[in-house]
Amino acid sequence: MSLDTSLSKPHERLAALLADDMAQVNALIRERMASKHAPRIPEVTAHLVEAGGKRLRPLLTLASARLCGYGGPYHTHLAATVEFIHTATLLHDDVVDESAKRRGRPTANLLWDNKSSVLVGDYLFARSFQLMTETGNLRVLRILSDAAATIAEGEVLQLTAAQDLSTTEAIYLQVVRGKTAALFSAATEVGGVIAGRPEEEVQALFDYGDALGIAFQIVDDLLDYWGGEATGKNVGDDFRERKLTLPLIKAFAAADDEERTFWKRVIEKGDQRDGDLQHALDLLNRHGALEATRQEALSWAAKARDAMGRLPSGEMRDLLIELSDYVVSRVN
Amino acid sequence: MSLDTSLSKPHERLAALLADDMAQVNALIRERMASKHAPRIPEVTAHLVEAGGKRLRPLLTLASARLCGYGGPYHTHLAATVEFIHTATLLHDDVVDESAKRRGRPTANLLWDNKSSVLVGDYLFARSFQLMTETGNLRVLRILSDAAATIAEGEVLQLTAAQDLSTTEAIYLQVVRGKTAALFSAATEVGGVIAGRPEEEVQALFDYGDALGIAFQIVDDLLDYWGGEATGKNVGDDFRERKLTLPLIKAFAAADDEERTFWKRVIEKGDQRDGDLQHALDLLNRHGALEATRQEALSWAAKARDAMGRLPSGEMRDLLIELSDYVVSRVN
């Protein structure tokens, strides 16, 4: 199932196919991130928006609307809404995580200050609600405001679950929905809703985005223990930050008394010494926690593929199915 | 025009008159500030929501809806929305200002951490958008999302205007609208909108809230230089924090060369010595800056009273007029 690397990546082909729509979205983003009165706002936002993220979330909205044959003017508003919500959460995440880098550049909280990151994030949240209100579609408003609540709830949950070895897989899934999947599923679902598609298709679009987001995040968490040169990830960051991600939750569930003592020392007490990361990796392998996590990522990618199968066939559907394979290609 | 202190205050009489509606609003606030998954959320929110603020903003919405003869079920949703937006901004303000106390109690950022304040604030913003979406009224959504953007913009503007002696009265007014008046005017305007009142009355309700909020904030800024035992304010906080409020802007505009040198040292450079506050107060008095600021507060209160005069007469209107007198009573 691994992709031929001579082909461009599916999200790049999606971006090429949706280039006209995406140009409109980018124009809308630039227009709405401006502020007549406070020049600090576009400075901070431009730093982040123009850092060249993949724009995956707005692409999902545009692809979903196109797949559903939407002919109206509001898919670009919804795509910009989704990107604004994403950018606002990044600004606030960097304050919460005390991050110094994002997408290879210094973070806004480092370049300006935490104050600017908090307030400009709030401004983008407000702008996103203005944008979605312009669509005049109340169901879309419900979906996106529910997603915003799930995102914030998941972030708080992640905060309180850190360093807590009693974190269950169910809590982990809730955190992952908040961090990633809630905005993915809202991004795809609203495309079907504004196109007025039947309920089964709207549900299939939600299921696709939800499963894609979960697969995406599980792969990210897995690579934190499994990475290497090819993945561009730095092994052991989550371990050092004592985050309870799926590999660790699975290994702790299978641990004997001695292993539990080890995990309590390094994760709960934060007493980490030379060789501990290697010992942790040995334990993850001994209990098959990495392989089980990998299987879970593959199974969510398969759910995404299946959900897409319930939608009208065509080029857009094929690309979205490819995308669900692509997100797990780094561990497949 | 000063009030007989043997009478209860107008917002207390408003609260008594609207006690049934307010009980519903409080129940809705408690219900919606909960979180199935993240118990940290209601802990933080309860700390703030139950600290016993005056609930002035939701009272304005309820009073406005009652004045307009609204008979539907959504005034309580809108009142709770307004209180959630207010609470979210307080949580974020305390992070931005690095405050240690709010309403006489330790702030949430001190009791928990900045992370919790940022994320729980985001959760309340999202909850407020869910609540307003439930009204199904798109115009109300537009008003409230515009207000949220004005609030965030005003806060960023305040951040960049601090310590900047080139701040004009126009910029000050923009900051004041963001800090205070935008939510006051949205709170009163939406009451008329859901009641379906004619455009002139909706405009009058907006004008009332806008002018009331501006008068309220100017008085607050004035008392920072003019306070005393009776006002419960600590004189000189804004001076020490080098904030450009109306008294200082007026005094700087009238300053001679020597005075400008003084203001640059204490405000721009932040080099403040013993006796500087007293010298600043002398300069404010010499140029009549405190009296001019006081006149401006009274003139906004008069605008609020006039706007209310364009609405149907009755007990509710009388109380809202009294409220506009009350907000300036500390300087009248």
mmCIF file of N, CA and C in Angstrom, chain A residues 35-38 40-41 92 96 98 115-116 118-119 122-123 125-126 129-130 133 136 138 141-142 145-146 148-149 152-153 155-157 159-160 174, chain B residues 35-38 40-41 92 96 98 115-116 118-119 122-123 125-126 129-130 133 136 138 141-142 145-146 148-149 152-153 155-157 159-160 174:
data_model
loop_
_atom_site.group_PDB
_atom_site.id
_atom_site.type_symbol
_atom_site.label_atom_id
_atom_site.label_comp_id
_atom_site.label_asym_id
_atom_site.label_seq_id
_atom_site.Cartn_x
_atom_site.Cartn_y
_atom_site.Cartn_z
ATOM 1 N N SER A 35 -6.692 44.293 10.129
ATOM 2 C CA SER A 35 -7.397 45.032 11.167
ATOM 3 C C SER A 35 -7.186 46.498 10.880
ATOM 4 N N LYS A 36 -8.302 47.249 10.810
ATOM 5 C CA LYS A 36 -8.218 48.662 10.490
ATOM 6 C C LYS A 36 -7.427 49.395 11.573
ATOM 7 N N HIS A 37 -7.604 48.943 12.825
ATOM 8 C CA HIS A 37 -7.098 49.729 13.949
ATOM 9 C C HIS A 37 -5.819 49.193 14.577
ATOM 10 N N ALA A 38 -5.601 47.895 14.517
ATOM 11 C CA ALA A 38 -4.491 47.319 15.274
ATOM 12 C C ALA A 38 -3.521 46.582 14.351
ATOM 13 N N ARG A 40 -0.738 45.335 14.805
ATOM 14 C CA ARG A 40 -0.094 44.156 15.376
ATOM 15 C C ARG A 40 -0.779 42.862 14.905
ATOM 16 N N ILE A 41 -2.099 42.934 14.687
ATOM 17 C CA ILE A 41 -2.856 41.725 14.338
ATOM 18 C C ILE A 41 -2.361 41.103 13.029
ATOM 19 N N HIS A 92 -2.630 29.777 20.369
ATOM 20 C CA HIS A 92 -2.860 29.504 21.791
ATOM 21 C C HIS A 92 -2.061 28.287 22.268
ATOM 22 N N VAL A 96 0.465 27.763 25.455
ATOM 23 C CA VAL A 96 0.252 26.692 26.427
ATOM 24 C C VAL A 96 1.486 25.784 26.520
ATOM 25 N N GLU A 98 4.490 26.618 25.674
ATOM 26 C CA GLU A 98 5.709 27.421 25.765
ATOM 27 C C GLU A 98 6.685 27.057 24.639
ATOM 28 N N LYS A 115 1.062 37.715 25.289
ATOM 29 C CA LYS A 115 -0.134 38.556 25.233
ATOM 30 C C LYS A 115 -0.657 38.647 23.814
ATOM 31 N N SER A 116 0.262 38.965 22.866
ATOM 32 C CA SER A 116 -0.165 39.106 21.474
ATOM 33 C C SER A 116 -0.721 37.792 20.949
ATOM 34 N N VAL A 118 -2.223 35.367 22.604
ATOM 35 C CA VAL A 118 -3.561 35.113 23.170
ATOM 36 C C VAL A 118 -4.591 35.994 22.475
ATOM 37 N N LEU A 119 -4.319 37.299 22.379
ATOM 38 C CA LEU A 119 -5.331 38.239 21.881
ATOM 39 C C LEU A 119 -5.532 38.122 20.373
ATOM 40 N N ASP A 122 -7.665 35.179 19.815
ATOM 41 C CA ASP A 122 -9.073 35.529 20.075
ATOM 42 C C ASP A 122 -9.679 36.270 18.892
ATOM 43 N N TYR A 123 -8.889 37.174 18.316
ATOM 44 C CA TYR A 123 -9.373 37.932 17.155
ATOM 45 C C TYR A 123 -9.698 36.975 16.002
ATOM 46 N N PHE A 125 -10.479 33.772 16.186
ATOM 47 C CA PHE A 125 -11.706 33.033 16.542
ATOM 48 C C PHE A 125 -12.940 33.866 16.184
ATOM 49 N N ALA A 126 -12.921 35.138 16.588
ATOM 50 C CA ALA A 126 -14.064 36.009 16.325
ATOM 51 C C ALA A 126 -14.268 36.173 14.816
ATOM 52 N N PHE A 129 -15.968 33.230 13.333
ATOM 53 C CA PHE A 129 -17.418 33.191 13.552
ATOM 54 C C PHE A 129 -18.138 34.195 12.666
ATOM 55 N N GLN A 130 -17.499 35.329 12.397
ATOM 56 C CA GLN A 130 -18.103 36.267 11.436
ATOM 57 C C GLN A 130 -18.222 35.622 10.057
ATOM 58 N N THR A 133 -20.893 32.958 9.887
ATOM 59 C CA THR A 133 -22.232 33.554 9.973
ATOM 60 C C THR A 133 -22.684 34.073 8.616
ATOM 61 N N GLY A 136 -25.007 32.097 6.376
ATOM 62 C CA GLY A 136 -26.438 32.064 6.659
ATOM 63 C C GLY A 136 -26.982 30.670 6.894
ATOM 64 N N LEU A 138 -27.510 27.751 9.377
ATOM 65 C CA LEU A 138 -27.469 27.510 10.825
ATOM 66 C C LEU A 138 -26.870 26.151 11.186
ATOM 67 N N LEU A 141 -23.220 26.483 11.241
ATOM 68 C CA LEU A 141 -22.813 27.203 12.442
ATOM 69 C C LEU A 141 -22.778 26.277 13.651
ATOM 70 N N ARG A 142 -23.760 25.385 13.710
ATOM 71 C CA ARG A 142 -23.819 24.434 14.827
ATOM 72 C C ARG A 142 -22.614 23.492 14.769
ATOM 73 N N SER A 145 -19.348 25.492 15.632
ATOM 74 C CA SER A 145 -19.208 25.923 17.032
ATOM 75 C C SER A 145 -19.076 24.703 17.947
ATOM 76 N N ASP A 146 -19.737 23.592 17.584
ATOM 77 C CA ASP A 146 -19.514 22.347 18.338
ATOM 78 C C ASP A 146 -18.044 21.915 18.226
ATOM 79 N N ALA A 148 -15.435 23.797 17.719
ATOM 80 C CA ALA A 148 -14.594 24.693 18.522
ATOM 81 C C ALA A 148 -14.644 24.294 19.997
ATOM 82 N N ALA A 149 -15.824 23.900 20.482
ATOM 83 C CA ALA A 149 -15.940 23.475 21.884
ATOM 84 C C ALA A 149 -15.186 22.160 22.124
ATOM 85 N N ALA A 152 -11.379 22.881 22.302
ATOM 86 C CA ALA A 152 -10.930 23.469 23.572
ATOM 87 C C ALA A 152 -11.016 22.436 24.698
ATOM 88 N N GLU A 153 -12.086 21.650 24.698
ATOM 89 C CA GLU A 153 -12.251 20.622 25.727
ATOM 90 C C GLU A 153 -11.123 19.589 25.639
ATOM 91 N N GLU A 155 -8.145 20.035 24.491
ATOM 92 C CA GLU A 155 -6.866 20.640 24.905
ATOM 93 C C GLU A 155 -6.768 20.691 26.429
ATOM 94 N N VAL A 156 -7.897 21.010 27.083
ATOM 95 C CA VAL A 156 -7.886 21.028 28.550
ATOM 96 C C VAL A 156 -7.652 19.606 29.064
ATOM 97 N N LEU A 157 -8.318 18.646 28.433
ATOM 98 C CA LEU A 157 -8.162 17.248 28.831
ATOM 99 C C LEU A 157 -6.709 16.799 28.677
ATOM 100 N N LEU A 159 -4.134 18.648 28.885
ATOM 101 C CA LEU A 159 -3.379 19.315 29.940
ATOM 102 C C LEU A 159 -3.455 18.524 31.237
ATOM 103 N N THR A 160 -4.672 18.081 31.595
ATOM 104 C CA THR A 160 -4.839 17.399 32.879
ATOM 105 C C THR A 160 -4.413 15.931 32.783
ATOM 106 N N GLN A 174 -10.399 10.871 23.080
ATOM 107 C CA GLN A 174 -11.077 12.155 23.268
ATOM 108 C C GLN A 174 -10.104 13.316 23.021
ATOM 109 N N SER B 35 -18.424 20.297 31.641
ATOM 110 C CA SER B 35 -17.767 19.540 30.581
ATOM 111 C C SER B 35 -17.808 18.084 30.990
ATOM 112 N N LYS B 36 -18.321 17.251 30.075
ATOM 113 C CA LYS B 36 -18.440 15.820 30.366
ATOM 114 C C LYS B 36 -17.061 15.222 30.604
ATOM 115 N N HIS B 37 -16.077 15.723 29.847
ATOM 116 C CA HIS B 37 -14.789 15.038 29.811
ATOM 117 C C HIS B 37 -13.690 15.703 30.623
ATOM 118 N N ALA B 38 -13.742 17.009 30.768
ATOM 119 C CA ALA B 38 -12.609 17.711 31.376
ATOM 120 C C ALA B 38 -13.051 18.483 32.623
ATOM 121 N N ARG B 40 -11.500 20.003 34.819
ATOM 122 C CA ARG B 40 -10.803 21.257 35.075
ATOM 123 C C ARG B 40 -11.633 22.460 34.617
ATOM 124 N N ILE B 41 -12.424 22.250 33.550
ATOM 125 C CA ILE B 41 -13.177 23.378 32.982
ATOM 126 C C ILE B 41 -14.169 23.976 33.989
ATOM 127 N N HIS B 92 -8.719 35.608 29.793
ATOM 128 C CA HIS B 92 -7.581 35.938 28.924
ATOM 129 C C HIS B 92 -6.893 37.235 29.359
ATOM 130 N N VAL B 96 -2.964 38.122 30.110
ATOM 131 C CA VAL B 96 -2.286 39.222 29.424
ATOM 132 C C VAL B 96 -1.714 40.228 30.430
ATOM 133 N N GLU B 98 -1.047 39.603 33.535
ATOM 134 C CA GLU B 98 -0.339 38.912 34.617
ATOM 135 C C GLU B 98 -0.916 39.315 35.977
ATOM 136 N N LYS B 115 -2.026 28.255 31.223
ATOM 137 C CA LYS B 115 -2.556 27.316 30.228
ATOM 138 C C LYS B 115 -4.055 27.108 30.425
ATOM 139 N N SER B 116 -4.438 26.822 31.685
ATOM 140 C CA SER B 116 -5.854 26.575 31.957
ATOM 141 C C SER B 116 -6.686 27.816 31.649
ATOM 142 N N VAL B 118 -6.088 30.183 29.434
ATOM 143 C CA VAL B 118 -6.215 30.352 27.978
ATOM 144 C C VAL B 118 -7.228 29.361 27.418
ATOM 145 N N LEU B 119 -7.078 28.078 27.775
ATOM 146 C CA LEU B 119 -7.908 27.037 27.154
ATOM 147 C C LEU B 119 -9.346 27.069 27.658
ATOM 148 N N ASP B 122 -11.053 29.775 25.872
ATOM 149 C CA ASP B 122 -11.434 29.325 24.521
ATOM 150 C C ASP B 122 -12.702 28.467 24.572
ATOM 151 N N TYR B 123 -12.782 27.613 25.573
ATOM 152 C CA TYR B 123 -13.970 26.753 25.719
ATOM 153 C C TYR B 123 -15.219 27.623 25.903
ATOM 154 N N PHE B 125 -15.668 30.760 24.961
ATOM 155 C CA PHE B 125 -15.970 31.409 23.672
ATOM 156 C C PHE B 125 -16.777 30.453 22.784
ATOM 157 N N ALA B 126 -16.306 29.216 22.681
ATOM 158 C CA ALA B 126 -16.988 28.232 21.833
ATOM 159 C C ALA B 126 -18.406 27.980 22.352
ATOM 160 N N PHE B 129 -20.724 30.699 21.376
ATOM 161 C CA PHE B 129 -21.192 30.622 19.987
ATOM 162 C C PHE B 129 -22.230 29.524 19.810
ATOM 163 N N GLN B 130 -22.092 28.419 20.564
ATOM 164 C CA GLN B 130 -23.143 27.400 20.527
ATOM 165 C C GLN B 130 -24.465 27.977 21.023
ATOM 166 N N THR B 133 -26.045 30.382 18.575
ATOM 167 C CA THR B 133 -26.525 29.672 17.391
ATOM 168 C C THR B 133 -27.894 29.053 17.653
ATOM 169 N N GLY B 136 -31.098 30.717 16.529
ATOM 170 C CA GLY B 136 -31.503 30.636 15.126
ATOM 171 C C GLY B 136 -31.653 31.997 14.459
ATOM 172 N N LEU B 138 -29.946 34.979 12.684
ATOM 173 C CA LEU B 138 -28.663 35.301 12.050
ATOM 174 C C LEU B 138 -28.188 36.723 12.349
ATOM 175 N N LEU B 141 -26.442 36.701 15.572
ATOM 176 C CA LEU B 141 -25.123 36.087 15.416
ATOM 177 C C LEU B 141 -24.122 37.073 14.847
ATOM 178 N N ARG B 142 -24.593 37.872 13.900
ATOM 179 C CA ARG B 142 -23.704 38.862 13.300
ATOM 180 C C ARG B 142 -23.299 39.908 14.336
ATOM 181 N N SER B 145 -20.868 38.225 16.924
ATOM 182 C CA SER B 145 -19.525 37.884 16.434
ATOM 183 C C SER B 145 -18.757 39.159 16.066
ATOM 184 N N ASP B 146 -19.468 40.186 15.599
ATOM 185 C CA ASP B 146 -18.807 41.489 15.390
ATOM 186 C C ASP B 146 -18.286 42.035 16.717
ATOM 187 N N ALA B 148 -17.390 40.358 19.343
ATOM 188 C CA ALA B 148 -16.217 39.574 19.771
ATOM 189 C C ALA B 148 -14.961 40.046 19.035
ATOM 190 N N ALA B 149 -15.098 40.362 17.743
ATOM 191 C CA ALA B 149 -13.940 40.843 16.977
ATOM 192 C C ALA B 149 -13.501 42.224 17.471
ATOM 193 N N ALA B 152 -11.552 41.840 20.790
ATOM 194 C CA ALA B 152 -10.175 41.349 20.632
ATOM 195 C C ALA B 152 -9.300 42.425 19.993
ATOM 196 N N GLU B 153 -9.849 43.106 19.002
ATOM 197 C CA GLU B 153 -9.100 44.174 18.329
ATOM 198 C C GLU B 153 -8.751 45.288 19.311
ATOM 199 N N GLU B 155 -8.384 45.028 22.499
ATOM 200 C CA GLU B 155 -7.387 44.559 23.472
ATOM 201 C C GLU B 155 -5.985 44.596 22.870
ATOM 202 N N VAL B 156 -5.886 44.203 21.587
ATOM 203 C CA VAL B 156 -4.576 44.274 20.924
ATOM 204 C C VAL B 156 -4.131 45.727 20.809
ATOM 205 N N LEU B 157 -5.081 46.588 20.473
ATOM 206 C CA LEU B 157 -4.778 48.005 20.344
ATOM 207 C C LEU B 157 -4.300 48.574 21.685
ATOM 208 N N LEU B 159 -2.789 46.969 23.978
ATOM 209 C CA LEU B 159 -1.447 46.421 24.199
ATOM 210 C C LEU B 159 -0.397 47.268 23.494
ATOM 211 N N THR B 160 -0.666 47.611 22.219
ATOM 212 C CA THR B 160 0.338 48.339 21.449
ATOM 213 C C THR B 160 0.328 49.834 21.788
ATOM 214 N N GLN B 174 -11.422 53.873 20.654
ATOM 215 C CA GLN B 174 -11.460 52.541 20.045
ATOM 216 C C GLN B 174 -11.132 51.468 21.088
#
